[in-house]
Structures are given as C-alpha cells and as structure tokens.
Coordinates of C-alpha atoms (C1' of nucleotides) and ligand atoms in Angstrom, one line a residue:
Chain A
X1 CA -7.5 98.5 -16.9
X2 CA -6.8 101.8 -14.9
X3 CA -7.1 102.1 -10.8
X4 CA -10.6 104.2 -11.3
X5 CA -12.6 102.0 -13.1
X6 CA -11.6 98.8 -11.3
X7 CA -12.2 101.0 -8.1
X8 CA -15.7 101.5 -9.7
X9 CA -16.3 98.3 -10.7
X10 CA -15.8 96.4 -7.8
X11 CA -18.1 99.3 -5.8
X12 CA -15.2 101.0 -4.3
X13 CA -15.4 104.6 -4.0
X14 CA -12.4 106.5 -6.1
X15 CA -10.5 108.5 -3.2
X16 CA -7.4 110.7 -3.2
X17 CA -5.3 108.7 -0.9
X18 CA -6.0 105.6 -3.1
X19 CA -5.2 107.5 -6.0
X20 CA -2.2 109.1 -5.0
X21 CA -0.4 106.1 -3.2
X22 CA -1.1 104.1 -6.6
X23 CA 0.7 107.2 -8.2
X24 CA 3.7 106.4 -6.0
X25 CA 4.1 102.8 -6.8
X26 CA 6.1 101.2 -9.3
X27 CA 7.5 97.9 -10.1
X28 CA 9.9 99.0 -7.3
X29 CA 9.1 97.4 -4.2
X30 CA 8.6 100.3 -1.7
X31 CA 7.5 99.6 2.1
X32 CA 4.7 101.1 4.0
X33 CA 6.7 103.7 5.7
X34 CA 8.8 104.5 2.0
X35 CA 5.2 104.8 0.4
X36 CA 3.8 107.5 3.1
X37 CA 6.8 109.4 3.3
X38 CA 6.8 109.7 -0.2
X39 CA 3.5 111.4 -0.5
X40 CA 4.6 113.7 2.1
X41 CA 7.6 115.0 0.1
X42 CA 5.0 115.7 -2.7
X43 CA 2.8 117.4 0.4
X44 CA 0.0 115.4 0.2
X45 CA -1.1 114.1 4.1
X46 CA -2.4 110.6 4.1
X47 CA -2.3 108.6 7.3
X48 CA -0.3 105.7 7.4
X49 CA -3.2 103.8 8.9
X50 CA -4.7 104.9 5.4
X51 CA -1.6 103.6 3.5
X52 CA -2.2 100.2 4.9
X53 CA -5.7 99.9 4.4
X54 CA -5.8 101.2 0.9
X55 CA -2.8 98.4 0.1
X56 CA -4.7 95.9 1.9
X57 CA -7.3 96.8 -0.4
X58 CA -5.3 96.8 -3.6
X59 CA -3.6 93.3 -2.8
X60 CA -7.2 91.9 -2.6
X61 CA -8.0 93.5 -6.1
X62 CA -4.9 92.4 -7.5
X63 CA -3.2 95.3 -8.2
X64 CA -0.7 95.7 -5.9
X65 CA 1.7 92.7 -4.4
X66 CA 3.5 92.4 -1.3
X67 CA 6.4 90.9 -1.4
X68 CA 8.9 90.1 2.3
X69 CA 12.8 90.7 2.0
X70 CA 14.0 89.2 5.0
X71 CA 13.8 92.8 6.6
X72 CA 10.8 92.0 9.2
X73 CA 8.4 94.2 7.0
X74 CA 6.5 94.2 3.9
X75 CA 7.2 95.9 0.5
X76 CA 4.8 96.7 -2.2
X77 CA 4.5 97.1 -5.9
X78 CA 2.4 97.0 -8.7
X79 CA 1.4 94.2 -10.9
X80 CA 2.4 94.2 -14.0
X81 CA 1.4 91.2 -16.3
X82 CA 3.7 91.8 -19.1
X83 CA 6.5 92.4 -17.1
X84 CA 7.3 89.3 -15.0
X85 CA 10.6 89.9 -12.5
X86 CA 12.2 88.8 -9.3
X87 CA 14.8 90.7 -7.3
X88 CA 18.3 90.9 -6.5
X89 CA 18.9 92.0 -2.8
X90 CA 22.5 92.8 -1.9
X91 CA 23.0 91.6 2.1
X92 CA 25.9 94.4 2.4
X93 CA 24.0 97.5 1.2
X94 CA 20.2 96.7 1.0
X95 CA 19.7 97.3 -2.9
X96 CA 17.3 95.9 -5.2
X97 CA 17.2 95.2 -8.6
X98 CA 15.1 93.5 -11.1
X99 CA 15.8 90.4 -12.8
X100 CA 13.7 89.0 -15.8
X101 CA 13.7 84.9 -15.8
X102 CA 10.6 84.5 -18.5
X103 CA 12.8 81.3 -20.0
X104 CA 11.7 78.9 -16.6
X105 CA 7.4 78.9 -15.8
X106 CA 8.3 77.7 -12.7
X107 CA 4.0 77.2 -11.6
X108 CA 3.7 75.0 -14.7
X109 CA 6.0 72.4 -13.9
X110 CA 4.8 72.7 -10.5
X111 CA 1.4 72.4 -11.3
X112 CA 2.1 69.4 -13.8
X113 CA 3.9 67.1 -11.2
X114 CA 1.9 67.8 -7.7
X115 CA -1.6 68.3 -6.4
X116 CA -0.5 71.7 -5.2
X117 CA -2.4 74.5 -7.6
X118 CA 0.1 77.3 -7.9
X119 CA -1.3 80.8 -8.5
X120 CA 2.0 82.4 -8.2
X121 CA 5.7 82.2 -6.8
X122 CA 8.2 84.3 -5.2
X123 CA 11.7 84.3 -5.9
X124 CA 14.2 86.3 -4.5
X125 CA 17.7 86.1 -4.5
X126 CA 20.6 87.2 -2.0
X127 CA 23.9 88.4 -2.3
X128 CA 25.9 91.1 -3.1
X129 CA 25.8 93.4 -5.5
X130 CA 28.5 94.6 -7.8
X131 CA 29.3 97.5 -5.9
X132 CA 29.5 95.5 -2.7
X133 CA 31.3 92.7 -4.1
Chain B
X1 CA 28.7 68.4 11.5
X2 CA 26.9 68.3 14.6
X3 CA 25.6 71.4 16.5
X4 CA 28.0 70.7 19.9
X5 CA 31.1 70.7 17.8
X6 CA 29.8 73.7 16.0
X7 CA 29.3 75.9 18.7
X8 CA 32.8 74.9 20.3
X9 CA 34.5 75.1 17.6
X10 CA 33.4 78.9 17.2
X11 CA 34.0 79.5 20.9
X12 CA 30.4 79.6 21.7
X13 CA 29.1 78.1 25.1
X14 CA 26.8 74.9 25.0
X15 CA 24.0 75.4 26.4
X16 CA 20.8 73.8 26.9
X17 CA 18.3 76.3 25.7
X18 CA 20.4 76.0 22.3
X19 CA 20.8 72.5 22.1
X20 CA 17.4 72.1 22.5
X21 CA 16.0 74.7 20.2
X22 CA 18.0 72.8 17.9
X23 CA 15.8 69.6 18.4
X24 CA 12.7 70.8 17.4
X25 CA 13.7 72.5 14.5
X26 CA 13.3 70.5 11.4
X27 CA 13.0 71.6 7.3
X28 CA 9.8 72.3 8.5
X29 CA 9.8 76.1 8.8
X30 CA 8.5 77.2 12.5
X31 CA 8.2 80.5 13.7
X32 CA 9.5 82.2 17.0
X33 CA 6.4 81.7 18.8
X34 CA 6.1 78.0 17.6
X35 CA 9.4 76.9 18.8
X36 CA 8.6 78.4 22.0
X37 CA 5.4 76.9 22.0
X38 CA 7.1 72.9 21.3
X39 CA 9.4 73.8 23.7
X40 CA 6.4 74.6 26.6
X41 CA 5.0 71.2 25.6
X42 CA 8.0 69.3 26.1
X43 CA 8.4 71.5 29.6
X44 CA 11.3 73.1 28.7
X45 CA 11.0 76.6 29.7
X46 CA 12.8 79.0 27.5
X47 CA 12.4 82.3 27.0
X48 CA 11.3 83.8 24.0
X49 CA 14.0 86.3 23.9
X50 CA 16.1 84.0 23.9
X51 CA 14.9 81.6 21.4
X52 CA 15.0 84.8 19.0
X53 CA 19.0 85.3 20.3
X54 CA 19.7 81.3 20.0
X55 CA 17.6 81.9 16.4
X56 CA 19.8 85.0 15.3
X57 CA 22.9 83.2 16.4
X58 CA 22.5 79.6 14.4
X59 CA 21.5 81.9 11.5
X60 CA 24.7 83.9 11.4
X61 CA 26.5 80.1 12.1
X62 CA 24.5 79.3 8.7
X63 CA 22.9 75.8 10.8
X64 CA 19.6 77.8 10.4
X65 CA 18.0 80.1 8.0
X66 CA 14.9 82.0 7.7
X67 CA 12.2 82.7 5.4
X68 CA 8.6 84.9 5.2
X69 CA 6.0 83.8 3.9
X70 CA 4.0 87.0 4.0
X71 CA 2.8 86.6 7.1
X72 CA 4.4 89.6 8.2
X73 CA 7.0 87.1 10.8
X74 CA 9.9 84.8 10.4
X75 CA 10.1 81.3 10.2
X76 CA 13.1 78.7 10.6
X77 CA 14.1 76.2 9.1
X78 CA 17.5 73.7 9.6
X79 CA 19.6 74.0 7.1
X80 CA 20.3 71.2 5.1
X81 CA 22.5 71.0 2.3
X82 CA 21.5 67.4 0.8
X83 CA 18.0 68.7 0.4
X84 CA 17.5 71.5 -1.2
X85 CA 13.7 72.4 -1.7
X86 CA 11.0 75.3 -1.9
X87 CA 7.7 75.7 -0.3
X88 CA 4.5 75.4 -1.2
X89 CA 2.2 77.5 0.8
X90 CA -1.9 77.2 0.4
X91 CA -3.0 80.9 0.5
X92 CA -6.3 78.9 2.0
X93 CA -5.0 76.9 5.4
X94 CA -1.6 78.0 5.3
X95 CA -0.1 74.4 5.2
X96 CA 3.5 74.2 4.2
X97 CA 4.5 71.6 2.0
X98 CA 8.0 70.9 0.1
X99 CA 9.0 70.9 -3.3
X100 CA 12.5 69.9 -4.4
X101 CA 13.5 71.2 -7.8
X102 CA 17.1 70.4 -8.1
X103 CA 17.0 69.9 -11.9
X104 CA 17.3 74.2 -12.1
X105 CA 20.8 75.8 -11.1
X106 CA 19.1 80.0 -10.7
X107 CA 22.0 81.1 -9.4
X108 CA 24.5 79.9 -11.6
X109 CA 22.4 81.0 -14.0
X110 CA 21.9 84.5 -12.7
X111 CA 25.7 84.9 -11.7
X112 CA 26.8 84.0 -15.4
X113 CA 24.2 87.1 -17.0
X114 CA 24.4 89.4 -14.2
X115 CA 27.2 91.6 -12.1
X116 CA 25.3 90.8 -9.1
X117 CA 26.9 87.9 -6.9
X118 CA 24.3 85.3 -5.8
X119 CA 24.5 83.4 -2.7
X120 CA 21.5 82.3 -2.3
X121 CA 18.0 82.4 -3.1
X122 CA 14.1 82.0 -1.7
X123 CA 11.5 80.6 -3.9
X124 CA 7.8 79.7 -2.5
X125 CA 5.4 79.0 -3.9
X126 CA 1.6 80.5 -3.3
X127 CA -2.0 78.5 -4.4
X128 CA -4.2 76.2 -3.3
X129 CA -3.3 72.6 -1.3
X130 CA -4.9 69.3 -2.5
X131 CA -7.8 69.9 0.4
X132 CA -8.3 73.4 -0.4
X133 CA -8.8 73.7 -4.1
Chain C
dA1 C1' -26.9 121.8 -6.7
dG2 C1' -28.4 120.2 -2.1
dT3 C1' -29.3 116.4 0.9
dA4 C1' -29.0 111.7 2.5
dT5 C1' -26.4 107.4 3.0
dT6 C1' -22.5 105.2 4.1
dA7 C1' -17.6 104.0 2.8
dT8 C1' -13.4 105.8 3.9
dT9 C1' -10.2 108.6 6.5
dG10 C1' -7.5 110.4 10.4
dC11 C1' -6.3 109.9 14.9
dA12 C1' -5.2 107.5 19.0
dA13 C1' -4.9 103.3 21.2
dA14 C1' -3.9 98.4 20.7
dT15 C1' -1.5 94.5 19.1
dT16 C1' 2.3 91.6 17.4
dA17 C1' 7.0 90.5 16.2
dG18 C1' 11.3 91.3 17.5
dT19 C1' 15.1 93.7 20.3
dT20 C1' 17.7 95.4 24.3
dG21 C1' 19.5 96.5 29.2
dC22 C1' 20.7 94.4 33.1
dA23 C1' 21.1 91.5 37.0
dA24 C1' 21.1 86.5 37.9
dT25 C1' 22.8 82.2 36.3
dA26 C1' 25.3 78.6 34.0
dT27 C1' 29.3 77.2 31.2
dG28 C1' 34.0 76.5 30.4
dT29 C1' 38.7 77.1 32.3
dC30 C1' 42.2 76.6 35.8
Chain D
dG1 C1' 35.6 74.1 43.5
dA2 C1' 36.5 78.9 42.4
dC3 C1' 36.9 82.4 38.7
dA4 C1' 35.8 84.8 34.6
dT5 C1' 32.5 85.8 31.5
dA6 C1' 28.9 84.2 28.0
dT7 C1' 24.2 83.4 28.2
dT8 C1' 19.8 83.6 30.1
dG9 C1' 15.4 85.4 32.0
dC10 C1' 12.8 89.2 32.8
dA11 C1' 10.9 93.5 31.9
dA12 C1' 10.9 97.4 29.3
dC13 C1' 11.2 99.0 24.6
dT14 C1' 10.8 99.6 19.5
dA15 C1' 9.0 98.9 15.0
dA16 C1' 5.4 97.3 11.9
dT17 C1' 0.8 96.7 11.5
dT18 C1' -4.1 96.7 13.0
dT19 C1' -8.3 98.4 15.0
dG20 C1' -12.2 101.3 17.1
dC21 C1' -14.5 105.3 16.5
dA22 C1' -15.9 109.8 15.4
dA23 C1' -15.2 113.1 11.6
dT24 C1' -15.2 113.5 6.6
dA25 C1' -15.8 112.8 1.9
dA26 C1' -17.7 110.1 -2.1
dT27 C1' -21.6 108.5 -4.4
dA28 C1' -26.7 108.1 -4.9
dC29 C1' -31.0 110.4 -5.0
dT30 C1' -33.9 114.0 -5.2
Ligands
MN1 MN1 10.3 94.8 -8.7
MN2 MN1 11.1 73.3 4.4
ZN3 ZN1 25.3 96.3 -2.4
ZN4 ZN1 -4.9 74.4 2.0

DNA sequence: AGTATTATTGCAAATTAGTTGCAATATGTC
DNA sequence: GACATATTGCAACTAATTTGCAATAATACT
C-alpha cells in the first residue's frame, strides 16, 4: 500500500514534506540531518523540526524504521516486507551495506523457547569492509 | 584478567573513579546517567564527564562495550567473553532481559559469503515482556 | 470555488546526550 | 616526600532531538 492512502486511512492529512522525505528514503539507512539535506539539494525547504516529526510519524505507522549505529544518532529507512536485511558497518570508513540472512527466523526460535514476544530484531554487524581491510 | 592489571599493563593510571565504575557495571547494559546515578547512591561522587572519559577508555581497552537500543543514548555493558548473549527489550516498560544464542556462528557465516570482515556484531531483540503482553 | 476547522509546518527556544578546555588534584616514579 | 604528568572536576560547548506557538495549508462543508 502507497504512503497517500495509509496517510488517508489512518486520518492523516497528505502533505508535501511527508511526501517528499518518503521520496528520499530507501532501504538505505539515512539520518535526520542526511534526509533534510537531501531535499534541499532537490530545493525543496522542509524544516528539520518537520523531518523529525513526520519520521516520528511514519515509525508509528510502520513505514519507516529507525535503526542506531553506534554513531550517537538515529538512521532511517523504509520497510520493506519482502526484503528482509541487516547491515555491514565498516569501523574504519563508516560504510554500510546490506546483507540478506532469510536462512535463520531468528523471532521464531525466540518466541518458541521464552516468554518474551518478539515483534522484531536488529542485527548489525561491525567490522571492516573490503576496502578497509 | 582483572581491570588493575589491565590498566597498568597499558600504562594507564589506577584510579578510583575507574575502579569503581568498573564495579557497578555488570552484562546488564547501564547508561551514562545510570552509572552516575549508582555511583551517587553508593556516595561516590564522580563526575559525569568523567564517567563518559572512564566509559570511552574501557571501550577502546575492549573490558566494556556499548550498545543502543533506540533510545537515542548509549548503554554499557562488561564485556564478557564466556557469555555471549543478546537482548531482549519490551518496546512496553523497556526491561532488558538476556538471551544467549550460542548455537548460531553470524559472523563466521557472514565472513565465509561476504568480502566484508566481521568483528563483531549487535543483535536485540524488540516485543513484548512476559508482564507486558 | 469560498469559507471554516484544525492538523501540520516553520521558527526559535529548550532539552538531552555527549564532548572539550583548563586549572586543580591524584597517581606512579625516583 | 618531591617531581612529572595523567586524570579529574567543573563549566562551557556541541550535536541530536524535542517542544511551544503562531502562521500556514489540508480537508470538510457549504
Ligand atoms: Mn538497509
Ligand atoms: Mn546484557
Ligand atoms: Zn571501510
Ligand atoms: Zn514489558
């Protein structure tokens, strides 16, 4: 389902910042800052206040996920049910990548031996990328 | 090896704000704030600046590590090698419980179909606690 | 389309987590 | 104990995020 009709259906009204900071996301995890200065290299002026609220928003509805790196700040992306990832950070030179691990259902075997009810994980690993290597 | 001989060894004074930063941490992750906090109630005044240098200082000595749990701060945590676990955090109360999952190697795994180099990784776990659900 | 209602935005100020400069103090060495 | 200097406390600072409020824009209703 697309951003304006879950905007809709939930009673939300269907803005241009919330449109255009969706339009910026990706299953790339981007900070706040990265997000708004993004925009403004495609000229569009949203206030970072604005950024924040409208992620806040979108983490509540689900279709954006924060995710924390270690780096004292928060970085966002979409959600994306068919394609289930977790990153590669390299500690010398910062990068990211994906990595796909569908094999393990981690929240499963969770849920199956503890009281705990998983909704979902994050896994991230550190270390250094090939370059850095 | 114990935390005196550590610091000696690398040539690093001991002191007593360390040493006793060291005692209240646990695999219990604690942030900043709430190491400071133990500290005041055991009237041992230290200041927070310098539990965040002591902090910064046992991480790059690998005797601590940190993780975020998307609360947008730091927590620590002793490092232990015997016990290697995760976290389960309740999205509801924000208890913190352990899991251990040794029975999965990621980052061999990773390392053997991937260029990247692991050397280590974060995995927590988001839901609902036993109260909560 | 024009107007009313009110959610959302921009802006500035506030807050929180973490960092830094520097003088005072404590640790390790002789 | 005296000396050299690493570490601490304190205050000021920075970075990330949040909040109050008036201005604006999105929907609902003629
Ligand atoms: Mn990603
Ligand atoms: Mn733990
Ligand atoms: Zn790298
Ligand atoms: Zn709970």
């Amino acid at each position: 389902m697309n951003i304006v009709s879950l905007l809709k259906e939930k009673g939300f009204r269907v803005t241009k910042p919330r449109l255009e900071i969706i339009k910026v996301l990706s299953n790339y995890p981007l900070s706040a800052e990265e997000i708004h200065d993004a925009l403004d290299k495609k000229n569009i002026r949203v206030d970072l206040a604005s950024v924040y609220r409208s992620l806040e928003l979108f983490v509540k509805m689900s279709v954006v996920y924060s995710i924390e790196l270690g780096e004292g700040k928060k970085r966002y992306e979409l959600v994306n049910k068919n394609y289930h990832h977790h990153h590669l950070i390299c500690n010398k030179c910062g990068t990211i990548e994906d990595v796909e691990m569908n094999e393990i259902n981690f929240d499963k075997k969770i849920n199956e031996k503890s009281k705990f009810l998983i909704d979902h994980h994050h896994l991230e690993f550190f270390g250094l990328c090939q370059d850095c290597q």
